Short mmCIF file of C-alpha atoms in Angstrom, two decimals:
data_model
loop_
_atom_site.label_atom_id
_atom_site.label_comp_id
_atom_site.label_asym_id
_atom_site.label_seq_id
_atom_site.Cartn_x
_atom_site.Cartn_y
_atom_site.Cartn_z
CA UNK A 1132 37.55 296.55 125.17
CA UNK A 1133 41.41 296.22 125.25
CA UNK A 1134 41.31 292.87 123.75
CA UNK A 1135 39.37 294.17 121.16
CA UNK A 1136 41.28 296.88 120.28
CA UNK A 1137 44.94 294.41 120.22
CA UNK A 1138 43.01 292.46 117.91
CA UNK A 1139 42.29 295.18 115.24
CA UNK A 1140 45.66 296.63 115.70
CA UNK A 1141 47.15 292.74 114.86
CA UNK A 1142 44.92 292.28 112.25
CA UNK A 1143 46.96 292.49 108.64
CA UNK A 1144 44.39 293.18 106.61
CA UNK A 1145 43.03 296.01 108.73
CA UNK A 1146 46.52 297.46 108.82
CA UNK A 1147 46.98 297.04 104.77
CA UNK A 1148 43.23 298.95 104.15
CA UNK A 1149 44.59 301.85 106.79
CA UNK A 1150 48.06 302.23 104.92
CA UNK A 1151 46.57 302.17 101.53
CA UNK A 1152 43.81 304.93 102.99
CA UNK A 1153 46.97 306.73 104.14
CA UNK A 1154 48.97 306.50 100.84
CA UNK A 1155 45.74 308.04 98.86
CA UNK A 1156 45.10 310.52 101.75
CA UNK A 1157 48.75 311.90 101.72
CA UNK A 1158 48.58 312.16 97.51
CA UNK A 1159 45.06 314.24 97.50
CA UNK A 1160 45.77 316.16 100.09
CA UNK A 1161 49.26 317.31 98.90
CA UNK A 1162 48.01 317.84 95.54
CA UNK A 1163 44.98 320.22 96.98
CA UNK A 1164 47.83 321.99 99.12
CA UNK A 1165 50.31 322.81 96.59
CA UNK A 1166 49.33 325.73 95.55
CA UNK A 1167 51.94 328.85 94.94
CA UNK A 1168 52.55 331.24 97.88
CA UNK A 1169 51.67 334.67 97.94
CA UNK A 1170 55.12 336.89 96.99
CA UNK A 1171 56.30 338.27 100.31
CA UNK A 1172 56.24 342.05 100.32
CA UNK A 1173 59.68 343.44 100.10
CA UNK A 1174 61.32 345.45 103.18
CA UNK A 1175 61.98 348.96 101.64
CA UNK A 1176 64.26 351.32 103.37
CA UNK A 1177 62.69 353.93 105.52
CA UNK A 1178 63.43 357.69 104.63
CA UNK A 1179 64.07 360.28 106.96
CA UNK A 1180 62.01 363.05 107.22
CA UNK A 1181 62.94 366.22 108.19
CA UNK A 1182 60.87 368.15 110.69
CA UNK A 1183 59.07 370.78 109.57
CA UNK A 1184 59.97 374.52 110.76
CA UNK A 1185 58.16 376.02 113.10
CA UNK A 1186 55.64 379.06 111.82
CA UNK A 1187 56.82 382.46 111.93
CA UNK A 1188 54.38 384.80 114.68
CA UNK A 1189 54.30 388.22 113.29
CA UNK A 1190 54.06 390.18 116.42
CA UNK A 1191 53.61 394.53 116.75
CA UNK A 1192 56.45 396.86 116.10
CA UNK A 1193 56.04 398.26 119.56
CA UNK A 1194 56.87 395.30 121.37
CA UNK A 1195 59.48 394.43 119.22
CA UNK A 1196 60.84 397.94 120.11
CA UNK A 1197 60.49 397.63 123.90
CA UNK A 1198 62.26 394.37 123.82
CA UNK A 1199 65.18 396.00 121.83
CA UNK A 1200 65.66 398.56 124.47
CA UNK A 1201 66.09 396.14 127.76
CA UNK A 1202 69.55 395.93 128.59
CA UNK A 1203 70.52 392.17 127.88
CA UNK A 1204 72.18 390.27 130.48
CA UNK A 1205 74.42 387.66 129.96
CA UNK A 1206 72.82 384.14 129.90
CA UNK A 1207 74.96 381.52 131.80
CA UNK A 1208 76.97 379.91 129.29
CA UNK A 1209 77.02 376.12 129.23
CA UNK A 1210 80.10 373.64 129.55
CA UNK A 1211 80.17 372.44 126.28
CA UNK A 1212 80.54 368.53 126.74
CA UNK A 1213 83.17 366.73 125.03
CA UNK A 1214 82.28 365.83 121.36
CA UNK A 1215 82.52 361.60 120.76
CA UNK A 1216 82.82 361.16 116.90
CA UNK A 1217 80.39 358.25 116.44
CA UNK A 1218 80.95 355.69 113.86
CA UNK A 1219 80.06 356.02 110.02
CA UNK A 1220 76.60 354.12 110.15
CA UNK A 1221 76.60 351.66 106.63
CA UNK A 1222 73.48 352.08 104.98
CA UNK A 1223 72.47 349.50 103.22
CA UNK A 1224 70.35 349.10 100.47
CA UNK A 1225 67.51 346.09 100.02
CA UNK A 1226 68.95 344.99 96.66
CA UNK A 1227 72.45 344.41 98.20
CA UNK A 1228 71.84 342.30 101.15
CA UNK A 1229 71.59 338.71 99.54
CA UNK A 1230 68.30 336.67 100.03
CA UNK A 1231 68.74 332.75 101.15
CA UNK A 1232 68.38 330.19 98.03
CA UNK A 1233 64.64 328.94 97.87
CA UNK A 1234 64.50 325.27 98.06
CA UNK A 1235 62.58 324.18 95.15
CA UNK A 1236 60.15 320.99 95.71
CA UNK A 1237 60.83 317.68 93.49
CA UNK A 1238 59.26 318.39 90.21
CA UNK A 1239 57.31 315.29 88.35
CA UNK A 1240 59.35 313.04 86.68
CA UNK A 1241 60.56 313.29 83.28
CA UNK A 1242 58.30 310.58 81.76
CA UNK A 1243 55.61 311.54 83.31
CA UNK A 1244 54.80 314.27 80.55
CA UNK A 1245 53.33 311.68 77.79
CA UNK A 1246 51.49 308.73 78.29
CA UNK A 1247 53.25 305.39 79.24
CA UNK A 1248 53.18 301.69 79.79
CA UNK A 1249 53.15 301.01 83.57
CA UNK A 1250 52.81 297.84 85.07
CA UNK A 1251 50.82 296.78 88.65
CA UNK A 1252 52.47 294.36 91.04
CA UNK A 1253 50.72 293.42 94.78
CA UNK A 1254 52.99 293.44 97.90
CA UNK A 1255 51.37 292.26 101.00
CA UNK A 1256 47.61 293.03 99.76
CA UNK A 1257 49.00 296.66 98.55
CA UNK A 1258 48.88 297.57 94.75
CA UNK A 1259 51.76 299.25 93.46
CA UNK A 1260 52.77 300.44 90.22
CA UNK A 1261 56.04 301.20 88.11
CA UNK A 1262 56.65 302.42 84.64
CA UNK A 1263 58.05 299.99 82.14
CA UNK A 1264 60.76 302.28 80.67
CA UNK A 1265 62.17 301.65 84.55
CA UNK A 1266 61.35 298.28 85.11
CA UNK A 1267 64.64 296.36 84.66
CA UNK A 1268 63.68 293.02 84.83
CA UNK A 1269 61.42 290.60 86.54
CA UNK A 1270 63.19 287.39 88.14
CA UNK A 1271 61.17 284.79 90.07
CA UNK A 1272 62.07 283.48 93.37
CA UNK A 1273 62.85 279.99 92.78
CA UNK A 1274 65.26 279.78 95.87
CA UNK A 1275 65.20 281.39 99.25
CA UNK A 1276 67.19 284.71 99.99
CA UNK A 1277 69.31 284.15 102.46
CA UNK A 1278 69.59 286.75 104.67
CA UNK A 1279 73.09 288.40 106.13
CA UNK A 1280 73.21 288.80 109.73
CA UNK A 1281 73.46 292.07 110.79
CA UNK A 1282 71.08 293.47 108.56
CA UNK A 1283 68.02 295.67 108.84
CA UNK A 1284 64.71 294.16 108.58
CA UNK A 1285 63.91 295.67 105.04
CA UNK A 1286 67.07 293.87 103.61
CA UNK A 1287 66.28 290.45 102.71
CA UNK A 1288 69.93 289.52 101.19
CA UNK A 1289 71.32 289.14 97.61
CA UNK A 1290 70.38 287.31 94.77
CA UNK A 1291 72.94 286.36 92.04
CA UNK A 1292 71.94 288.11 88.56
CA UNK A 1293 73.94 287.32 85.57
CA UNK A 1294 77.26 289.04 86.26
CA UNK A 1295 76.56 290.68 89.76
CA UNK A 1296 74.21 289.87 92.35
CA UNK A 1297 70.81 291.61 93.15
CA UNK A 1298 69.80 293.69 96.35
CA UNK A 1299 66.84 292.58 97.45
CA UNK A 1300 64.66 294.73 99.54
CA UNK A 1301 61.64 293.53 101.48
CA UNK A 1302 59.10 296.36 100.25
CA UNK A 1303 56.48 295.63 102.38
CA UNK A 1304 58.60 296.33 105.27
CA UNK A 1305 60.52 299.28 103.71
CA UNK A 1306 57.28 300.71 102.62
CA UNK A 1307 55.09 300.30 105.92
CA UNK A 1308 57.91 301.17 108.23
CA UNK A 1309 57.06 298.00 110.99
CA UNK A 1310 53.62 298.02 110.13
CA UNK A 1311 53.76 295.17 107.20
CA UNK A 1312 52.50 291.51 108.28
CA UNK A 1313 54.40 288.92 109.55
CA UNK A 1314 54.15 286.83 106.99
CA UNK A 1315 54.72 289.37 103.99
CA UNK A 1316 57.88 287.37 103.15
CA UNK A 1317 56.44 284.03 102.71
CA UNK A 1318 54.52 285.15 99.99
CA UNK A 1319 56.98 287.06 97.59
CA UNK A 1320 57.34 285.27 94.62
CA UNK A 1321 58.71 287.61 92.25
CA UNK A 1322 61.93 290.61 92.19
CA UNK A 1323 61.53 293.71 90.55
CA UNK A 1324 65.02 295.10 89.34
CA UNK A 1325 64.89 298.97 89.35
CA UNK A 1326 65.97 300.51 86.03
CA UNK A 1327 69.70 299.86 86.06
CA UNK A 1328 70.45 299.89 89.50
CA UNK A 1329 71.51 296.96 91.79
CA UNK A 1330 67.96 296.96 94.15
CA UNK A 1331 64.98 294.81 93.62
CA UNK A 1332 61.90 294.97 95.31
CA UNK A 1333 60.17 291.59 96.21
CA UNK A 1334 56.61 291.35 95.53
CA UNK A 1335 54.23 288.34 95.78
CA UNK A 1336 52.47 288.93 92.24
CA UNK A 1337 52.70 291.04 89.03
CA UNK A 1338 49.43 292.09 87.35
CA UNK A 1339 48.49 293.64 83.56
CA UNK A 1340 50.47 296.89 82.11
CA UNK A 1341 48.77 299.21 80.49
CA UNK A 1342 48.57 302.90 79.28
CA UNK A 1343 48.48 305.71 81.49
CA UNK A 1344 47.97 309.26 80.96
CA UNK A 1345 48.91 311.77 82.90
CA UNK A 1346 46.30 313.38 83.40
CA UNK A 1347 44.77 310.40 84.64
CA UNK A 1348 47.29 310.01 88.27
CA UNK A 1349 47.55 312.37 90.47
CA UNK A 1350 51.08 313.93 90.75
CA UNK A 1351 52.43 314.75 94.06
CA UNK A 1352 55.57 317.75 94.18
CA UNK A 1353 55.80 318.19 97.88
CA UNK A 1354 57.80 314.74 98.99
CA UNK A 1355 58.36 315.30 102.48
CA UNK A 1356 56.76 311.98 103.17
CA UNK A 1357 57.07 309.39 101.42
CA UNK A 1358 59.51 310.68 98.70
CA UNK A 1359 59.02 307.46 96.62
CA UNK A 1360 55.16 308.24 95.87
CA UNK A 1361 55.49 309.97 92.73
CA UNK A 1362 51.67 310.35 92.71
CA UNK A 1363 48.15 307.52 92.83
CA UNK A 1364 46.18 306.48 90.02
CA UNK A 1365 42.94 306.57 91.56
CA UNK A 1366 40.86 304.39 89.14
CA UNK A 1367 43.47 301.37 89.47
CA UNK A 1368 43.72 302.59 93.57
CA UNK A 1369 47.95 301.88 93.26
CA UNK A 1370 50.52 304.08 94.32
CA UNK A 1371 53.22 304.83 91.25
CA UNK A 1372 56.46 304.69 92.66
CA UNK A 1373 59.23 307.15 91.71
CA UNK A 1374 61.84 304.42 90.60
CA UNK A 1375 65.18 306.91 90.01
CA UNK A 1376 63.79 308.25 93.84
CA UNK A 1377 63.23 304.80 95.64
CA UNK A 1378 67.14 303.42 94.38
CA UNK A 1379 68.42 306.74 95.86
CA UNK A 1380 66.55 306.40 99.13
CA UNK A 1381 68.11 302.48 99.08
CA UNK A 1382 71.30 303.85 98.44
CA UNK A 1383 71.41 306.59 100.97
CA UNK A 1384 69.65 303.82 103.70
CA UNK A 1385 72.94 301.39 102.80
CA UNK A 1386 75.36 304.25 103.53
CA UNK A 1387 74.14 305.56 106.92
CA UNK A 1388 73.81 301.64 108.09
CA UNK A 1389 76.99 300.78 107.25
CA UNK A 1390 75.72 297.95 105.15
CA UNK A 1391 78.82 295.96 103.54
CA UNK A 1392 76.76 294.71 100.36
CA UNK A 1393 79.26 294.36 98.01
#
């Protein structure tokens, strides 16, 4: 039973079919969650009531008469305690005590309101998909990346493009966090240049474009995971990446390694 088990956990393709599950899984179910909150109801200052008087007992003249005729004796009087003047209390009002900043989820992306021309590439058996307007340009691997020492595993090295050389990132390991195939770089054949940025992302093939509507992927707002998921297109089963999102997330992965890239 425990060999079997190391062998599914080993297997690539197994792994590939899970993490695509997972990628479609963590779109639907984000889109089915995000719906708006209920407003919270607003703390309103309590009012003091005053405590009603006590009713008047109308009693008969006669006793009130007896009582005004027994000789009143002193009642004991009282040390009067020392008075302690107690500190002005601040009342505040709701409006004037300042509420923390809500932190607003990602909205969709700007082109992501008309149709566009997107185009599929395959990464380690995993279909992904960018839009053209951010796609930019496609060089072929026709010579090895080296790789610098030191590096993390997702960095493959640099690759010279016309005036200044190319980041290239190996996306199946950036994407599936340790769980891409051992082989995934033996197969790239191809570098995807994101928009006007210095990353590429290695991938071993690139497919059709075509036309997509919005209506037709289905957008994801809530980014906690996976920020670079903009959304899945269901019918092509690809994940459309967030390119403006994925160069930040390379970026901000550079700085806190202390990568010297330049």
């Amino acid at each position: 039973m425990a060999d079997k088990k190391m062998t599914q956990v080993a297997d690539p393709s197994s792994a590939i079919a899970s993490y695509l599950d997972e990628l479609l899984h963590t779109a639907t179910d984000s889109a089915l969650r995000e719906e708006p909150e209920p407003p919270k109801p607003v703390a309103r200052e309590r009012t003091r009531i005053a405590p009603k008087p006590a009713p008047v007992v109308a009693r008969p003249v006669a006793e009130a008469k007896s009582e005004l005729r027994k000789p009143e004796t002193p009642a004991p009087v009282a040390e009067k305690a020392p008075e302690v003047e107690s500190p002005p209390v601040e009342h505040k009002q709701v409006a004037d005590i300042p509420s923390p900043p809500e932190v607003e989820p990602p909205g969709r992306p700007e082109w992501s309101d008309k149709p566009f021309e997107c185009l599929i590439f395959t990464v380690a058996g995993l279909q992904l998909a960018v839009p053209l307007i951010l796609l930019g340009a496609i060089h072929r691997i026709e010579e090895p990346v080296k790789p610098i020492p030191g590096s993390p595993r997702w960095y493959m090295g640099m690759r010279p493009d016309r005036d200044r050389n190319l980041r290239v990132v190996d996306t199946a390991e950036w994407i599936m966090a340790g769980r891409a195939p051992a082989d995934a770089r033996d197969n790239y054949r191809f570098v995807i240049r994101l928009d006007s940025s210095e990353w590429g992302l290695a991938c071993d093939d690139v497919a059709q474009s075509f036309t997509l509507k919005p209506d037709e992927v289905r957008w994801r707002t809530a980014r906690s995971k996976r920020p670079w998921l903009a959304g899945t297109v269901i019918d092509h089963m690809c994940a459309l990446i967030d390119v403006k999102t994925m160069a930040d997330l390379l970026v901000r992965a550079e700085r806190e390694h202390h990568l010297d890239l330049s």
